[in-house]
PDB file of C-alpha atoms in Angstrom:
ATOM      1  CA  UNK A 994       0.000   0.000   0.000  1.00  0.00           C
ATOM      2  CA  UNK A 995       1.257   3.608  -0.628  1.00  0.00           C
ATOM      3  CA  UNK A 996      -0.720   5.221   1.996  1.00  0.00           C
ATOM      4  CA  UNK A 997      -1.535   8.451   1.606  1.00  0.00           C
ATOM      5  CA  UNK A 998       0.145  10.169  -1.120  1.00  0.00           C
ATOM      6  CA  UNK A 999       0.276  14.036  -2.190  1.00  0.00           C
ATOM      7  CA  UNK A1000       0.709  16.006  -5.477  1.00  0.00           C
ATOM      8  CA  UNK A1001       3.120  18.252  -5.602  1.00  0.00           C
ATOM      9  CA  UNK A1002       5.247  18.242  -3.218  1.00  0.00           C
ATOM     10  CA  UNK A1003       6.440  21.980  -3.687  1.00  0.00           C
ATOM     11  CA  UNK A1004       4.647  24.932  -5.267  1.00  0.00           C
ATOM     12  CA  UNK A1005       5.230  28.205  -5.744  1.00  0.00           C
ATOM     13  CA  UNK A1006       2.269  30.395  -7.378  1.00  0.00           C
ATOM     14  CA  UNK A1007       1.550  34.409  -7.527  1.00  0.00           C
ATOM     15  CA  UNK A1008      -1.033  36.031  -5.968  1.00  0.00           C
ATOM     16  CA  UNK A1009      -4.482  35.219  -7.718  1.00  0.00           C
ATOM     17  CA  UNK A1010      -3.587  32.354  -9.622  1.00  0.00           C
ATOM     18  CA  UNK A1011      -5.597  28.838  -8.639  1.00  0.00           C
ATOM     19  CA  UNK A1012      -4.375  25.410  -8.279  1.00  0.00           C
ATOM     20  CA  UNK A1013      -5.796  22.103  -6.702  1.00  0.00           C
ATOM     21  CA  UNK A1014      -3.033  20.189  -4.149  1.00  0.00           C
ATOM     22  CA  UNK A1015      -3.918  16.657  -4.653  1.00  0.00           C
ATOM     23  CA  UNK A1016      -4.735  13.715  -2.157  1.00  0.00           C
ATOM     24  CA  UNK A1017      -4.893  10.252  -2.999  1.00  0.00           C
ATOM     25  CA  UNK A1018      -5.506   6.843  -0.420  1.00  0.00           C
ATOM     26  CA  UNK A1019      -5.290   3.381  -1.471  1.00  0.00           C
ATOM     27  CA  UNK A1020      -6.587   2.152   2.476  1.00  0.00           C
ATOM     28  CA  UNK A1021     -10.513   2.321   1.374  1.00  0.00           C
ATOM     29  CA  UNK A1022     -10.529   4.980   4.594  1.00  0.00           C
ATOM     30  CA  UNK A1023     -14.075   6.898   4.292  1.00  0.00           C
ATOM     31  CA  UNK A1024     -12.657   9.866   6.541  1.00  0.00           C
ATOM     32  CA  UNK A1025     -10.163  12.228   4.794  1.00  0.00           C
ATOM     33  CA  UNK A1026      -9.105  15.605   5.922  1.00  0.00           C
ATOM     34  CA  UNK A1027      -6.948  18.763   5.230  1.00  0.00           C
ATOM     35  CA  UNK A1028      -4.751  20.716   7.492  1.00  0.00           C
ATOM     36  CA  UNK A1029      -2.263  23.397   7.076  1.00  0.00           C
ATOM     37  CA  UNK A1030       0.497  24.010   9.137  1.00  0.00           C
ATOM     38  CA  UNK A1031       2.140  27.272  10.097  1.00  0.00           C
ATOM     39  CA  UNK A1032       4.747  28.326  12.561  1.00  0.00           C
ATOM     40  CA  UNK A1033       4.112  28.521  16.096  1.00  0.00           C
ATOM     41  CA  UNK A1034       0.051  27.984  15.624  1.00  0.00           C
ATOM     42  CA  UNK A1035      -0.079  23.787  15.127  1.00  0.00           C
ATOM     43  CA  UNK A1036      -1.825  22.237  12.614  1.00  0.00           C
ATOM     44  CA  UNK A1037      -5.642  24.066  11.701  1.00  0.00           C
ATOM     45  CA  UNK A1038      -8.197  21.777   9.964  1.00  0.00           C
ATOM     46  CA  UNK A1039      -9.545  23.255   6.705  1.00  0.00           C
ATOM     47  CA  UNK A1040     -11.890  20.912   5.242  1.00  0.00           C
ATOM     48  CA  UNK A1041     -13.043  17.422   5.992  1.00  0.00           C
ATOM     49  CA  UNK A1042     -15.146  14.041   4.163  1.00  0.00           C
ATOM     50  CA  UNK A1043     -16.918  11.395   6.120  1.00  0.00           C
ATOM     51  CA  UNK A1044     -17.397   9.776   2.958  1.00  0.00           C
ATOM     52  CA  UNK A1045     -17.517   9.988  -1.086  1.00  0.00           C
ATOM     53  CA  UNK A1046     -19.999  13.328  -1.482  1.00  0.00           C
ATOM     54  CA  UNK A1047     -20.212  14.186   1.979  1.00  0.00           C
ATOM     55  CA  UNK A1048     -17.622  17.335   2.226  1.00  0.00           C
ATOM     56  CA  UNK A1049     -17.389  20.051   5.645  1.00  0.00           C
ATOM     57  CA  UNK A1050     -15.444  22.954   6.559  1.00  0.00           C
ATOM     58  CA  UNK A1051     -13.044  22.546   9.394  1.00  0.00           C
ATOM     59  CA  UNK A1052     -11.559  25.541  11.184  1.00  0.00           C
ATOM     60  CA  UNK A1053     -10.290  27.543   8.265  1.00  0.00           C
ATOM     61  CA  UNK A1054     -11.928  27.066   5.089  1.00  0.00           C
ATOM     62  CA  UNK A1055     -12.027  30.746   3.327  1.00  0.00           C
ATOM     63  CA  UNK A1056     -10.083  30.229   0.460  1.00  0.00           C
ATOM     64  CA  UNK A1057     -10.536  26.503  -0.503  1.00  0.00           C
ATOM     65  CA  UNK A1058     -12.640  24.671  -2.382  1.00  0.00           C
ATOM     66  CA  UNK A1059     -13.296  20.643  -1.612  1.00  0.00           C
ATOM     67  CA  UNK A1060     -15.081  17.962  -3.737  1.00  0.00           C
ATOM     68  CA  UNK A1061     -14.974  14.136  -2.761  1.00  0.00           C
ATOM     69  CA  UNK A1062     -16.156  11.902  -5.954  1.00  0.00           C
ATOM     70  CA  UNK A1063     -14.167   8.910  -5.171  1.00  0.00           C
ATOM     71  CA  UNK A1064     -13.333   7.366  -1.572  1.00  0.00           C
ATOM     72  CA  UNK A1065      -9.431   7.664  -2.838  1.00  0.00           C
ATOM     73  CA  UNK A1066      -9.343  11.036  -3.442  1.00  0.00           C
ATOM     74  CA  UNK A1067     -10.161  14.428  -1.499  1.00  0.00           C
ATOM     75  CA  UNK A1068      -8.343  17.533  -3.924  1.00  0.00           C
ATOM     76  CA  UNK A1069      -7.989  21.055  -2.459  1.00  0.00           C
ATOM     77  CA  UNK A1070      -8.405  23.887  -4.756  1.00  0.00           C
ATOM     78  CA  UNK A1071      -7.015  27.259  -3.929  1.00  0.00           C
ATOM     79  CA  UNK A1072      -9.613  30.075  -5.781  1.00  0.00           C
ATOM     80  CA  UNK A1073      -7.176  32.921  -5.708  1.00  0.00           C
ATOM     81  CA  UNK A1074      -4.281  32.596  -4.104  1.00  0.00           C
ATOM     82  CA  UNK A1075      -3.529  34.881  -1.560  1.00  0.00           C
ATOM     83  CA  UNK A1076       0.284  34.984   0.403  1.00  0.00           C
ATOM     84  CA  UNK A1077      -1.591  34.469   3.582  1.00  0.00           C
ATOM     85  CA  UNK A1078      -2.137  30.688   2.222  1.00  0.00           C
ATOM     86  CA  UNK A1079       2.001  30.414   1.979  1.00  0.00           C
ATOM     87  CA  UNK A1080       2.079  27.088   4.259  1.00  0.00           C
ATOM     88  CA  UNK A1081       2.591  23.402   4.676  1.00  0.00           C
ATOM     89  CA  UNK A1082      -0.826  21.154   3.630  1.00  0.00           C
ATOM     90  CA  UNK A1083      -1.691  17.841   5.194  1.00  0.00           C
ATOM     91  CA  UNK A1084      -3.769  15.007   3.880  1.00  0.00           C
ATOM     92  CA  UNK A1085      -5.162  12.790   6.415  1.00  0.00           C
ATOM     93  CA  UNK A1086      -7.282   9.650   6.390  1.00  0.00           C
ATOM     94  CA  UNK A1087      -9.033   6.929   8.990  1.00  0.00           C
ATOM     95  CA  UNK A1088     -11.610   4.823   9.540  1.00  0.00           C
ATOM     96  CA  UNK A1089     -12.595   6.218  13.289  1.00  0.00           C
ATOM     97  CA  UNK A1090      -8.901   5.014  14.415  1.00  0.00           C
ATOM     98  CA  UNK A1091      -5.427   5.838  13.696  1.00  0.00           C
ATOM     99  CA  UNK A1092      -5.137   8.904  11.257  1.00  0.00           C
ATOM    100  CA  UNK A1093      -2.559   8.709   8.519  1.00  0.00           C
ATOM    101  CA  UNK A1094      -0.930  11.766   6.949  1.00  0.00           C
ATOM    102  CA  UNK A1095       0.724  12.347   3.836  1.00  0.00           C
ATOM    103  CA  UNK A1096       4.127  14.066   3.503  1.00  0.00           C
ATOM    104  CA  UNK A1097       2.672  17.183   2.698  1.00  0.00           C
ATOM    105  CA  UNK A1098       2.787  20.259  -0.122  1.00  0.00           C
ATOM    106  CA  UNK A1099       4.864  22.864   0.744  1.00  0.00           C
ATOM    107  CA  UNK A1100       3.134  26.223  -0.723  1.00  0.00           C
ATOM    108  CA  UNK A1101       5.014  29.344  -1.408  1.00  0.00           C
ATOM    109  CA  UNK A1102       2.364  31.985  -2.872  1.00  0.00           C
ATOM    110  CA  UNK A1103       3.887  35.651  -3.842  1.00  0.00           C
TER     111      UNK A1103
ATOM    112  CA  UNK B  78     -13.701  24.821  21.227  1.00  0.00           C
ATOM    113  CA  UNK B  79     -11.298  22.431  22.289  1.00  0.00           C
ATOM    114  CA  UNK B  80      -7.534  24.276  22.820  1.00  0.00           C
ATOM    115  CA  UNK B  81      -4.908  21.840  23.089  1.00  0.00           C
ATOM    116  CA  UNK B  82      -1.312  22.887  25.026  1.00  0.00           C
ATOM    117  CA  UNK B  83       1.420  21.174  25.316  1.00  0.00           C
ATOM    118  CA  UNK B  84       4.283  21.755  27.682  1.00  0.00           C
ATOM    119  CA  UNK B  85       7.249  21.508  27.787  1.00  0.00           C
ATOM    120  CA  UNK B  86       7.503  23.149  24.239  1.00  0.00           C
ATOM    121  CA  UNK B  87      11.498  22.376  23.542  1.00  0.00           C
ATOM    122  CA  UNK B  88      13.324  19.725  25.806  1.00  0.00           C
ATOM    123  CA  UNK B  89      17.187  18.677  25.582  1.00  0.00           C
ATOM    124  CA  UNK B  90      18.037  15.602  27.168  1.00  0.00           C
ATOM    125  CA  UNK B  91      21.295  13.435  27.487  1.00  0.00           C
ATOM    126  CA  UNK B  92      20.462  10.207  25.924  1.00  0.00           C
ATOM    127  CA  UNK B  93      19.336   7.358  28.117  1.00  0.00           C
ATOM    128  CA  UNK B  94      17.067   9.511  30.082  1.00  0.00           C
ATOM    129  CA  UNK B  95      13.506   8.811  30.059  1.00  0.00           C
ATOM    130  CA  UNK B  96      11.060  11.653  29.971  1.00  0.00           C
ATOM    131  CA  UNK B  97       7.338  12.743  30.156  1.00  0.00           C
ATOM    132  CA  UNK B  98       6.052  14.956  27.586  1.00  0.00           C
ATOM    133  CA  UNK B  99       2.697  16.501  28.473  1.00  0.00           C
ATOM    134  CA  UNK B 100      -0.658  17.412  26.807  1.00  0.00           C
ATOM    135  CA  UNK B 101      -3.423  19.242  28.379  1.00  0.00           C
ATOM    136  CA  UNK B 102      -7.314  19.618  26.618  1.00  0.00           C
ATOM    137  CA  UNK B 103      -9.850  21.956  27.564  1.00  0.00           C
ATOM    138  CA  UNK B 104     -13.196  19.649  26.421  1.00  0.00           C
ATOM    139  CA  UNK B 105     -12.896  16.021  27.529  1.00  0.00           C
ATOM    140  CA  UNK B 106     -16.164  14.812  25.310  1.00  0.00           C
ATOM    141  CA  UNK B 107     -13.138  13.146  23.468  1.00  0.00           C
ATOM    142  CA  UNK B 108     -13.950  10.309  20.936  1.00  0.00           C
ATOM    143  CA  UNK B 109      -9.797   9.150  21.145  1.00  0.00           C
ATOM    144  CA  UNK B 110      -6.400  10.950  21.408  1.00  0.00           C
ATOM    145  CA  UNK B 111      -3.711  10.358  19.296  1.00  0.00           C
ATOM    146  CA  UNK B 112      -0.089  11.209  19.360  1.00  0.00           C
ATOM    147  CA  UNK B 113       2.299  11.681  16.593  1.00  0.00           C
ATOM    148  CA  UNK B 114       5.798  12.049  15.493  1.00  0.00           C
ATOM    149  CA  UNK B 115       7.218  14.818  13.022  1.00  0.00           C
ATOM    150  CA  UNK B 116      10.977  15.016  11.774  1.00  0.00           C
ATOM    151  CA  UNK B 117      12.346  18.153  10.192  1.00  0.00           C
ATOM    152  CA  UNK B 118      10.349  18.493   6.736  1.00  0.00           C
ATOM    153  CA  UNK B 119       8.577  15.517   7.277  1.00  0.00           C
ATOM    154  CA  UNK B 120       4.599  15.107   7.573  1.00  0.00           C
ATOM    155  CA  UNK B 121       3.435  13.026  10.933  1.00  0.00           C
ATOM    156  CA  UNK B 122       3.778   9.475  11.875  1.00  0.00           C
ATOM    157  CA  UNK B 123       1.082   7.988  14.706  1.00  0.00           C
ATOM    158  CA  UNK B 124       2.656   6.570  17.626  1.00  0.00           C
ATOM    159  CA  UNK B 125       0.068   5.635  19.706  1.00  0.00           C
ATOM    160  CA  UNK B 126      -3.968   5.768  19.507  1.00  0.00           C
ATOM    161  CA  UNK B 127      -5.969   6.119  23.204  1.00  0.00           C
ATOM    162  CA  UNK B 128      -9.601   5.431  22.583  1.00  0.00           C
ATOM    163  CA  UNK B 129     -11.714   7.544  25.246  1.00  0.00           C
ATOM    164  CA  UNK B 130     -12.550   4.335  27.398  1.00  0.00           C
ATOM    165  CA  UNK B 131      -8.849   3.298  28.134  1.00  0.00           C
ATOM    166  CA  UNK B 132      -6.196   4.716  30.647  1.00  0.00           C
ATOM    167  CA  UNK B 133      -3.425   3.714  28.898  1.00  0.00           C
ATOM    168  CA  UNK B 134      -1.741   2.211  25.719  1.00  0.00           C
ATOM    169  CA  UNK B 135       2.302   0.899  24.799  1.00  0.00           C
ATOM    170  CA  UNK B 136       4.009   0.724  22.002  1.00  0.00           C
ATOM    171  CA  UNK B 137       7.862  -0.638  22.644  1.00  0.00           C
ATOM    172  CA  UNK B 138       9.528   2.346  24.557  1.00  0.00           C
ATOM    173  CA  UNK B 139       6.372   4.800  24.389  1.00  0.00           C
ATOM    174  CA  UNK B 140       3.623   4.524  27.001  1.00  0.00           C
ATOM    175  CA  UNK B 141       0.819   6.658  26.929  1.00  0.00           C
ATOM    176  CA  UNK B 142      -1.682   7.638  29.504  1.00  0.00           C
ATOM    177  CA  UNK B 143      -5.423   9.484  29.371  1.00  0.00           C
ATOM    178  CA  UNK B 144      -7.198  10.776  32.323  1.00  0.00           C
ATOM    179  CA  UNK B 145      -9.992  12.496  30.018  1.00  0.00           C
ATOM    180  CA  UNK B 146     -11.694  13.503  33.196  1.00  0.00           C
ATOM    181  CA  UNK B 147      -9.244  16.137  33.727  1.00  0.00           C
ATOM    182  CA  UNK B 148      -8.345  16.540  30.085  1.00  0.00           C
ATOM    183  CA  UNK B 149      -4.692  15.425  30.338  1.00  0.00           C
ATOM    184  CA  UNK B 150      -2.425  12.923  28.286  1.00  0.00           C
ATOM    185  CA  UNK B 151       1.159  11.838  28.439  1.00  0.00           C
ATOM    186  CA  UNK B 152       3.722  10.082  26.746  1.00  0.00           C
ATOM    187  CA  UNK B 153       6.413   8.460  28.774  1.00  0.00           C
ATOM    188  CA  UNK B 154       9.597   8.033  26.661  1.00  0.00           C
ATOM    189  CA  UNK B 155      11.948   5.095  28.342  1.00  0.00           C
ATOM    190  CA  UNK B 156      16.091   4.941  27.296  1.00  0.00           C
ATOM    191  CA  UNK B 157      15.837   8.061  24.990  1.00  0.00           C
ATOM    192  CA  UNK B 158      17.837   8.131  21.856  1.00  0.00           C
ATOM    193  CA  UNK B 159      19.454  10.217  19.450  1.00  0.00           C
ATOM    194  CA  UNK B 160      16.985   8.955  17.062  1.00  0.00           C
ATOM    195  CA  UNK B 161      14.202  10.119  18.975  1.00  0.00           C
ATOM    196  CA  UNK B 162      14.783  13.589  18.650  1.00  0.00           C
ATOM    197  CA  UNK B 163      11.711  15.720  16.335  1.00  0.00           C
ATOM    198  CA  UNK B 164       8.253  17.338  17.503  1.00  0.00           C
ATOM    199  CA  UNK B 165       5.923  15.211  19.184  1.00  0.00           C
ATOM    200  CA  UNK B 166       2.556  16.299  18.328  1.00  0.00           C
ATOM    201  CA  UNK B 167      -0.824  15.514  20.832  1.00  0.00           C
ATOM    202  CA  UNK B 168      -4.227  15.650  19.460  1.00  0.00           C
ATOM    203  CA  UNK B 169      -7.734  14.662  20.514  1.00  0.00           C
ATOM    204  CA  UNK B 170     -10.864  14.362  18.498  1.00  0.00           C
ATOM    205  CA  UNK B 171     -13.935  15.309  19.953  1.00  0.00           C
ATOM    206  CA  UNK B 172     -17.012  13.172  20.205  1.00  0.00           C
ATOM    207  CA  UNK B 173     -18.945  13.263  16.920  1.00  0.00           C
ATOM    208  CA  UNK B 174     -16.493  14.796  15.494  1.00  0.00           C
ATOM    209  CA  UNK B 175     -14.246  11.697  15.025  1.00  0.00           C
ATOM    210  CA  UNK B 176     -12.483  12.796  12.142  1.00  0.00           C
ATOM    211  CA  UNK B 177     -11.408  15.701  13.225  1.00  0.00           C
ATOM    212  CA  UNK B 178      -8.439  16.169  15.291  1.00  0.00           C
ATOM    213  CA  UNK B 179      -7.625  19.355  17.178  1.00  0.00           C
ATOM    214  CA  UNK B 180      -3.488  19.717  17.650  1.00  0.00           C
ATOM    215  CA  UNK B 181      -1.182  21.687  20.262  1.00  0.00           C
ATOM    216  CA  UNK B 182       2.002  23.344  19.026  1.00  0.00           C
ATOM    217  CA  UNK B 183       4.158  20.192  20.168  1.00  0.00           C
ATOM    218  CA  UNK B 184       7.056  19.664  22.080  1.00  0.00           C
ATOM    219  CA  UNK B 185      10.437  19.254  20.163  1.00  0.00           C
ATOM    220  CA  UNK B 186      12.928  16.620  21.738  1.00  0.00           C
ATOM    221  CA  UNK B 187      16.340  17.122  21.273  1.00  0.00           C
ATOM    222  CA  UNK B 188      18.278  13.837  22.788  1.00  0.00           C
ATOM    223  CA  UNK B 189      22.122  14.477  22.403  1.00  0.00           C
ATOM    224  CA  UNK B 190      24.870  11.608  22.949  1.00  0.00           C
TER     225      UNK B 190
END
């Protein structure tokens, strides 16, 4: 199994242009999230799936876009990209037990 | 809202030493608590899963504890090594919220020779 993998893995972008980070699992997990991480504040849930259509905003959503067609795959899509969004992303996935995380996109916007 | 903190937030420690790192939670309607592992660059490796209903769970050198009544958790660290040095991350997930896990800042280990 590969786990939870991520696409890219680095990505710089200027301010206002949109791109979707992308989140694949090959576990058959039905709960998928994304986080960001930024120094000295942890890591913030933006948006979350309980299952293939089911999609929720987490604690910091303004900016992204979610869809969920497929159990394997949850994309993010920045609208307009703004610098404040310059950060780490997370994938996550579970079944109501341990949570696995991809290695992250690293996101420079300018 | 549950707010997570985690103390201490840096620790240095010869190795062999074993160590507590702690994890306080302000709502303890927790569903489980889980804590993780992050190197340098790296995304975050589970170490151990507490379900709400246990007190405690091992895994090799790692023992962790949950007394969700007063909204604590630790991880007990026994014979530190060199190679356990990176941020260990705590994070509960609130009843009926299961998916969703709420972090604290960490604590980064630094275990020298």
């Amino acid at each position: 199994n590969a786990g939870v993998t991520q696409t890219p893995k680095f990505q710089v972008l200027k301010t206002g242009q949109s791109m979707t980070l992308q989140c694949a699992q090959d576990m058959n997990h039905e709960y998928m999230s994304w986080y960001r991480q930024d120094p000295g504040m942890g890591l913030r849930l933006i948006h979350y799936s309980v299952g293939a259509g089911i999609t929720d905003q987490g604690e910091v959503p303004n900016g992204y876009n979610v869809s969920r067609s497929t159990t394997e795959d949850f994309p993010l899509r920045l609208l307009s990209a703004a610098p404040s969004q310059t950060s780490v992303y997370f994938c996550a996935s579970s079944n109501l037990g341990t949570q696995y995380f991809g290695p992250g996109t690293r996101l420079l916007v300018l | 809202k549950q707010e997570v903190t985690q103390i201490p937030a840096a620790l240095s420690v010869p190795e062999g030493e074993n160590l507590v790192l702690n994890c306080s939670f302000t709502d303890s309607a927790i569903y489980n608590l889980q804590w993780f592992r992050q190197d340098p660059g790296k995304g975050l490796t589970s170490l151990l899963l507490i379900q709400s209903s246990q007190r405690e769970q091992t895994s090799g050198r790692l023992n962790a504890s949950l007394d969700k009544s007063s909204g604590r958790s630790t991880l007990y660290i026994a014979a530190s090594q060199p190679g356990d040095s990176a941020t260990y991350l705590c994070a509960p997930s609130n009843t009926g919220t299961a998916s969703k896990l709420t972090f604290g800042t960490g604590t980064r280990l630094q275990v020298t020779l």
